[in-house]
XYZ file of C-alpha atoms in Angstrom:
463
model
C -124.667 57.297 -46.149
C -128.255 56.234 -46.565
C -127.160 53.146 -48.463
C -124.420 52.321 -46.051
C -127.081 52.651 -43.067
C -129.629 50.202 -45.064
C -126.748 47.746 -45.445
C -125.898 47.876 -41.771
C -129.554 47.160 -40.868
C -129.752 44.435 -43.222
C -126.607 42.776 -41.890
C -127.784 42.914 -38.423
C -131.261 41.673 -39.256
C -129.975 38.655 -41.302
C -127.458 37.680 -38.577
C -130.155 37.726 -35.940
C -132.206 35.195 -37.806
C -129.217 32.634 -38.042
C -129.444 31.924 -34.231
C -130.151 28.347 -33.411
C -133.242 27.566 -31.557
C -133.007 24.514 -29.273
C -136.337 23.387 -27.658
C -136.612 19.983 -26.070
C -133.462 18.740 -27.744
C -134.700 19.804 -31.221
C -132.908 22.304 -33.331
C -132.905 23.293 -37.027
C -129.878 23.479 -39.271
C -128.472 26.702 -40.597
C -129.654 28.384 -43.961
C -127.862 25.438 -45.786
C -130.412 23.023 -47.383
C -130.086 19.271 -48.017
C -131.877 16.224 -49.673
C -133.036 13.387 -47.385
C -130.028 11.353 -47.431
C -127.792 14.594 -46.631
C -130.097 15.511 -43.921
C -129.181 12.345 -41.983
C -125.451 13.063 -42.460
C -125.785 16.664 -41.286
C -127.403 15.616 -37.918
C -124.598 13.089 -37.359
C -122.109 15.821 -37.957
C -123.754 17.768 -35.168
C -123.664 14.805 -32.775
C -127.409 14.324 -33.315
C -129.957 12.266 -35.035
C -132.561 13.102 -37.558
C -135.380 14.269 -35.377
C -138.717 12.429 -35.725
C -142.200 13.849 -36.232
C -143.167 13.026 -32.717
C -139.955 14.709 -31.130
C -140.691 18.094 -33.350
C -144.302 18.086 -32.382
C -143.349 17.817 -28.597
C -140.911 20.652 -29.150
C -143.456 22.793 -31.072
C -145.864 22.501 -28.238
C -143.042 23.866 -25.913
C -142.883 26.987 -28.092
C -140.486 25.823 -30.687
C -140.923 27.353 -34.077
C -138.885 28.224 -37.134
C -139.518 29.863 -40.735
C -138.079 27.165 -42.790
C -139.209 23.893 -43.841
C -137.068 20.936 -42.720
C -136.769 17.156 -43.009
C -137.866 14.675 -40.262
C -137.044 11.154 -40.185
C -140.410 10.052 -41.503
C -139.162 11.558 -44.808
C -141.685 14.396 -44.474
C -140.667 18.072 -45.076
C -142.540 20.017 -42.287
C -142.497 23.604 -40.670
C -143.206 23.815 -36.790
C -145.006 27.077 -35.791
C -146.096 28.129 -32.316
C -147.415 31.588 -33.244
C -149.260 32.754 -36.273
C -147.339 34.866 -38.853
C -148.325 35.545 -42.495
C -144.719 35.218 -43.992
C -144.171 31.870 -42.056
C -146.835 29.297 -42.732
C -149.420 31.514 -43.875
C -150.843 32.305 -40.376
C -150.934 28.472 -39.575
C -150.252 27.013 -36.151
C -148.831 23.505 -35.566
C -146.826 21.093 -37.815
C -147.324 22.125 -41.430
C -146.624 19.649 -44.130
C -145.068 20.734 -47.372
C -147.124 20.138 -50.453
C -147.169 18.367 -52.880
C -146.726 15.257 -50.541
C -146.890 11.880 -51.868
C -145.207 8.365 -51.715
C -142.132 7.694 -53.949
C -140.735 4.357 -52.771
C -141.956 1.358 -51.243
C -140.480 -2.180 -50.603
C -143.396 -4.066 -52.144
C -146.846 -3.720 -53.897
C -150.235 -5.581 -53.304
C -151.633 -7.106 -56.454
C -155.280 -8.173 -57.240
C -156.039 -11.372 -59.184
C -159.389 -11.197 -60.759
C -161.549 -14.310 -60.691
C -159.437 -16.682 -58.865
C -160.950 -19.389 -56.623
C -158.993 -21.714 -54.466
C -155.807 -20.796 -56.125
C -157.284 -21.529 -59.687
C -157.459 -18.818 -62.434
C -157.891 -18.733 -66.214
C -155.127 -17.455 -68.670
C -155.210 -16.942 -72.383
C -152.421 -16.167 -74.728
C -151.259 -12.673 -75.487
C -151.881 -13.345 -79.161
C -155.415 -14.226 -78.855
C -157.699 -16.811 -77.322
C -157.170 -20.467 -77.761
C -153.810 -19.976 -79.034
C -151.492 -22.041 -76.694
C -150.023 -25.355 -77.187
C -149.673 -27.615 -74.035
C -145.957 -26.569 -73.921
C -146.745 -22.942 -74.223
C -149.469 -23.182 -71.546
C -146.939 -24.716 -69.242
C -144.439 -21.944 -69.657
C -147.052 -19.426 -69.313
C -148.037 -20.361 -66.007
C -144.474 -20.738 -64.883
C -144.086 -17.023 -65.873
C -146.891 -16.211 -63.541
C -145.508 -17.822 -60.487
C -147.790 -20.600 -60.880
C -148.256 -24.164 -62.307
C -150.894 -25.707 -64.754
C -153.796 -26.662 -62.579
C -154.726 -30.267 -62.290
C -158.286 -31.580 -63.065
C -158.786 -32.165 -59.343
C -157.713 -28.663 -58.467
C -160.152 -27.437 -61.242
C -163.076 -29.434 -59.705
C -162.413 -27.979 -56.354
C -162.455 -24.551 -57.886
C -165.697 -25.240 -59.636
C -167.344 -26.452 -56.356
C -166.472 -23.310 -54.753
C -168.167 -21.164 -57.682
C -165.444 -21.040 -60.167
C -166.701 -20.694 -63.780
C -165.494 -19.055 -67.084
C -166.650 -18.975 -70.580
C -163.430 -20.106 -71.982
C -161.782 -23.681 -71.981
C -158.252 -24.433 -70.933
C -155.491 -26.799 -70.535
C -155.182 -28.736 -67.293
C -151.979 -30.703 -66.161
C -153.364 -33.922 -67.467
C -153.096 -32.465 -71.012
C -156.771 -32.175 -71.298
C -159.093 -29.225 -72.049
C -161.897 -28.495 -69.714
C -164.435 -25.487 -69.312
C -166.112 -24.814 -65.823
C -169.673 -23.703 -65.798
C -171.801 -23.060 -62.637
C -174.659 -21.356 -64.300
C -176.277 -22.027 -67.846
C -175.538 -19.700 -70.756
C -176.173 -20.193 -74.210
C -173.074 -18.601 -75.607
C -170.959 -20.655 -72.900
C -170.685 -24.461 -73.416
C -174.018 -24.619 -75.246
C -175.768 -23.578 -72.012
C -174.407 -26.900 -70.110
C -173.079 -26.668 -66.404
C -170.284 -28.478 -64.698
C -166.921 -29.519 -65.796
C -167.145 -30.262 -69.448
C -164.263 -31.716 -71.433
C -163.545 -30.672 -74.935
C -162.528 -33.209 -77.562
C -158.920 -34.077 -77.390
C -158.288 -33.667 -81.017
C -157.865 -29.958 -80.061
C -154.265 -28.878 -80.067
C -154.411 -25.423 -78.940
C -156.369 -23.775 -76.247
C -156.159 -21.451 -73.111
C -154.873 -22.702 -69.810
C -155.984 -22.855 -65.983
C -153.208 -21.990 -63.731
C -152.848 -22.604 -59.968
C -151.052 -20.608 -57.145
C -151.207 -22.143 -53.734
C -150.872 -18.532 -52.091
C -154.128 -17.618 -53.576
C -155.854 -20.603 -52.180
C -157.987 -18.380 -49.814
C -157.506 -14.957 -51.108
C -157.354 -12.759 -54.320
C -154.601 -10.424 -53.183
C -150.929 -10.939 -52.896
C -147.745 -9.270 -52.156
C -144.939 -8.815 -55.004
C -141.351 -7.456 -54.448
C -139.057 -5.554 -56.763
C -137.007 -7.339 -59.332
C -133.818 -9.109 -58.193
C -131.256 -6.558 -57.035
C -133.739 -3.833 -56.041
C -134.915 -3.081 -52.351
C -137.639 -0.704 -53.485
C -139.707 0.451 -56.365
C -141.845 3.378 -57.242
C -145.625 3.516 -57.839
C -145.254 3.170 -61.702
C -142.799 0.254 -61.049
C -145.240 -1.442 -58.952
C -148.105 -1.205 -61.487
C -145.799 -2.862 -64.110
C -144.769 -5.545 -61.767
C -148.454 -6.580 -61.201
C -149.221 -6.314 -64.920
C -146.492 -8.663 -65.597
C -148.276 -11.179 -63.448
C -151.521 -10.564 -65.361
C -153.113 -8.702 -62.625
C -153.289 -5.064 -61.450
C -152.537 -3.198 -58.140
C -154.953 -3.757 -55.338
C -157.144 -1.010 -54.245
C -157.548 -0.177 -50.540
C -161.050 -1.517 -50.642
C -160.040 -4.785 -52.223
C -157.347 -5.027 -49.520
C -159.833 -4.370 -46.837
C -162.385 -7.103 -48.126
C -159.520 -9.616 -48.793
C -161.045 -13.259 -47.714
C -158.177 -13.795 -45.316
C -155.788 -11.474 -43.567
C -152.422 -10.568 -45.124
C -149.231 -10.644 -43.066
C -148.668 -7.713 -40.827
C -145.880 -5.234 -41.312
C -145.228 -5.222 -44.914
C -145.337 -1.750 -46.483
C -146.580 -1.885 -50.146
C -148.206 0.131 -52.868
C -151.891 0.047 -53.545
C -153.788 1.157 -56.405
C -154.759 4.315 -54.594
C -151.385 5.628 -54.861
C -150.900 4.995 -51.059
C -148.202 2.873 -49.265
C -150.245 0.584 -46.852
C -149.695 -2.190 -44.594
C -151.580 -4.487 -42.168
C -151.497 -4.294 -38.565
C -153.400 -6.982 -36.411
C -155.499 -7.609 -39.540
C -156.380 -3.850 -40.136
C -155.184 -1.874 -43.013
C -153.291 1.254 -42.231
C -151.901 4.031 -44.643
C -148.423 5.055 -43.928
C -147.980 8.827 -43.500
C -147.470 10.953 -46.679
C -143.649 11.428 -47.648
C -141.759 13.927 -49.863
C -139.573 13.268 -52.770
C -136.137 12.389 -51.273
C -134.093 14.407 -53.696
C -135.850 17.617 -52.753
C -133.912 20.198 -50.681
C -134.906 21.535 -47.465
C -133.560 22.496 -43.943
C -133.092 19.851 -41.289
C -134.451 19.150 -37.768
C -132.164 17.354 -35.600
C -132.344 15.961 -32.124
C -130.006 15.752 -29.312
C -131.383 15.223 -25.804
C -128.238 16.561 -24.165
C -128.124 20.013 -25.305
C -129.701 22.832 -23.299
C -132.857 24.841 -24.471
C -132.210 28.105 -26.092
C -134.580 30.600 -27.388
C -132.837 33.777 -28.731
C -134.790 37.104 -27.776
C -134.248 38.751 -31.064
C -135.179 35.948 -33.322
C -137.307 37.326 -36.125
C -140.490 35.369 -37.103
C -140.912 37.195 -40.374
C -138.344 37.998 -43.300
C -137.916 41.698 -42.098
C -134.576 41.618 -43.836
C -136.299 41.065 -47.083
C -138.538 44.094 -46.749
C -135.358 46.310 -45.723
C -133.638 45.023 -48.866
C -136.447 46.083 -51.091
C -136.545 49.502 -49.428
C -132.741 50.088 -49.833
C -133.129 49.243 -53.398
C -135.988 51.480 -54.157
C -134.221 54.522 -52.530
C -131.007 53.711 -54.179
C -132.665 53.884 -57.619
C -134.606 57.081 -56.634
C -131.274 58.898 -55.559
C -129.549 57.724 -58.744
C -132.585 59.150 -60.828
C -132.520 62.294 -58.694
C -128.807 62.869 -59.260
C -129.012 62.180 -62.982
C -131.863 64.702 -63.321
C -129.878 67.360 -61.425
C -126.836 67.083 -63.915
C -128.976 67.173 -67.064
C -129.681 70.327 -69.224
C -132.213 69.732 -71.943
C -130.931 66.448 -73.312
C -127.373 66.875 -72.611
C -125.384 66.267 -69.360
C -123.954 69.563 -68.302
C -120.763 67.718 -66.898
C -120.207 66.419 -70.543
C -121.012 69.718 -72.351
C -118.069 71.882 -73.697
C -118.248 75.662 -74.345
C -118.312 76.525 -77.961
C -114.992 78.093 -79.121
C -115.442 81.745 -79.959
C -115.002 82.625 -83.680
C -111.264 83.935 -84.397
C -110.942 87.456 -85.515
C -110.426 86.644 -89.035
C -112.084 87.394 -92.279
C -111.840 83.811 -93.269
C -114.411 80.882 -92.534
C -113.747 77.362 -92.771
C -116.168 75.198 -94.519
C -115.456 71.459 -94.813
C -111.899 72.107 -94.741
C -111.734 74.798 -97.388
C -111.115 78.505 -96.663
C -114.008 80.594 -98.177
C -113.589 84.530 -98.361
C -116.383 86.625 -97.331
C -117.649 89.387 -99.568
C -116.754 92.957 -98.648
C -118.799 96.067 -98.757
C -117.884 96.592 -102.406
C -119.402 93.195 -103.532
C -116.228 92.684 -105.204
C -114.648 89.093 -105.187
C -111.586 87.961 -106.674
C -110.422 84.277 -106.002
C -107.236 84.140 -104.170
C -105.807 81.510 -106.647
C -106.263 84.038 -109.490
C -104.111 86.746 -107.726
C -101.894 85.897 -104.916
C -101.213 82.179 -105.625
C -100.162 83.253 -109.045
C -97.607 85.721 -107.816
C -94.081 84.023 -107.283
C -92.713 86.700 -104.770
C -95.936 86.105 -102.811
C -95.362 82.287 -102.884
C -91.779 82.660 -101.562
C -93.168 84.621 -98.713
C -90.468 87.456 -99.346
C -91.651 90.096 -96.954
C -89.620 92.856 -98.508
C -90.763 92.441 -101.889
C -94.558 91.516 -101.339
C -95.804 95.054 -100.918
C -94.267 96.183 -104.471
C -95.654 93.109 -106.140
C -98.872 93.490 -104.617
C -99.152 97.194 -105.420
C -98.596 96.429 -109.207
C -101.082 93.518 -109.191
C -103.752 95.280 -107.351
C -103.215 98.868 -108.617
C -106.932 99.336 -109.192
C -110.088 98.884 -107.107
C -111.386 99.839 -103.948
C -108.785 100.523 -101.255
C -110.098 98.197 -98.328
C -107.082 97.146 -96.648
C -104.200 98.373 -94.661
C -100.911 96.528 -95.276
C -97.253 96.739 -93.812
C -94.159 95.740 -95.094
C -94.695 92.571 -92.902
C -98.067 91.715 -94.403
C -101.616 92.391 -94.101
C -102.647 94.258 -90.849
C -106.175 95.417 -90.618
C -109.170 96.518 -92.573
C -110.324 99.992 -92.729
C -113.097 99.456 -90.140
C -110.410 98.508 -87.685
C -107.641 100.980 -88.742
C -107.174 104.526 -87.542
C -106.068 105.462 -91.055
C -108.637 106.375 -93.598
C -108.210 104.726 -97.194
C -107.589 108.000 -98.885
C -105.071 109.183 -96.301
C -101.365 109.130 -97.063
C -99.015 107.536 -94.567
C -96.635 109.318 -92.081
C -93.860 109.160 -94.450
C -95.664 111.300 -96.976
C -95.922 108.440 -99.637
C -98.745 108.717 -101.884
C -101.407 105.791 -101.522
C -100.714 102.884 -103.965
C -96.874 103.790 -104.324
C -94.411 101.623 -102.351
C -91.434 103.659 -101.084
C -88.677 101.099 -101.741
C -86.403 102.957 -99.491
C -88.827 103.001 -96.538
C -87.326 101.388 -93.350
C -88.809 97.948 -92.498
C -90.611 99.530 -89.391
C -92.516 102.021 -91.293
C -96.175 101.300 -91.861
C -97.891 101.824 -95.527
C -101.328 101.692 -96.898
C -101.654 99.610 -100.132
C -104.741 98.924 -102.138
C -106.523 95.589 -102.377
C -108.753 94.856 -105.133
C -111.904 94.179 -103.217
C -110.496 91.357 -100.812
C -111.861 91.112 -97.175
C -109.711 88.469 -96.152
C -106.035 88.283 -95.216
C -103.372 85.599 -96.247
């Protein structure tokens, strides 16, 4: 009965938590969970849309709260709490974001080009310095979304402060080095644009990108066929162009503003974009494959706050109490039915020993010693007598009297077989029977109903 009572309370408590709460058009899904894509589909099936963070915040300010984390349109998993409860939100109030929170996809990435001036930058071969023919230099620049810089473009960059300690091809199939400050190890300490002898067949290369004419950061997009990329994919995309992801600081200090409204990865593992020339970081998002409840929004439904909505998981506490109580009752009942190490319901009373002078040991009948300490194995006496083997009741006494005519008279016999021992019989061993026949003599004329006493040479068991 106690167990049934616990189950009834548990069912009532669990059912009371399943009521929908509607405040300012915002409500949460039932106990089912969904990923981000499925959350949109669920809200549509409820004639609603996936609620925005602003809509849930407005509902929370109007006393909307739940005890389950749910998706919102911004790809965040949040929990709305209007009152503090330890079991829901760890006593926090407001919009609680689920951790870990990060960024998982973005439509672009921001790369940083090291030492680029007026669109000109230096590139060497992957196999080592000064290892590119002119044809290879040209294809290398093309692979970087650039062209081989002209001598004129190199001179413009030099005038703007561009210098390297390495020489490279220009479009006129010449090899130059650009120095603005003297250094013994670079161009023998000379400054300016110095041309190397035309006999050289291999070198590095100077490339040119028009979109980097006034900046050192630029936007890259996913490979063809993809609409978004992860952080690691964005890193690889910049590396393929010989660059790295731009940090938030590099983006803020970019020489010229970047186009507004283009979300992209930064080196700081943020998804950023520019708005009116200012860098803004988009809100943290959750992995779209994670499962959570859903916050939906429908402005046409009426507010509803159940009176008996449970803020904490009381049903869980009741479940634990019922389980512990059930285990205790089972153990108590088991102890009540135990006697020593045996269960009294399984124990059987021992069968009383039969009133017999024979005992059975491992399947063999073993005779007990009688008071005379005389013992004659049965196989030596009775089993060697044919009349006894034939079970002839009429002749057995006479046969026995001949075979056992000596010894201590210890048993009482009838013409139907052994009957009792002297301890159990009312006749003494030395008395004659009622028919006045002497002891040890078998009157063959006696009627079958008469009782006689015959001698048994020391046996205490009957056969």
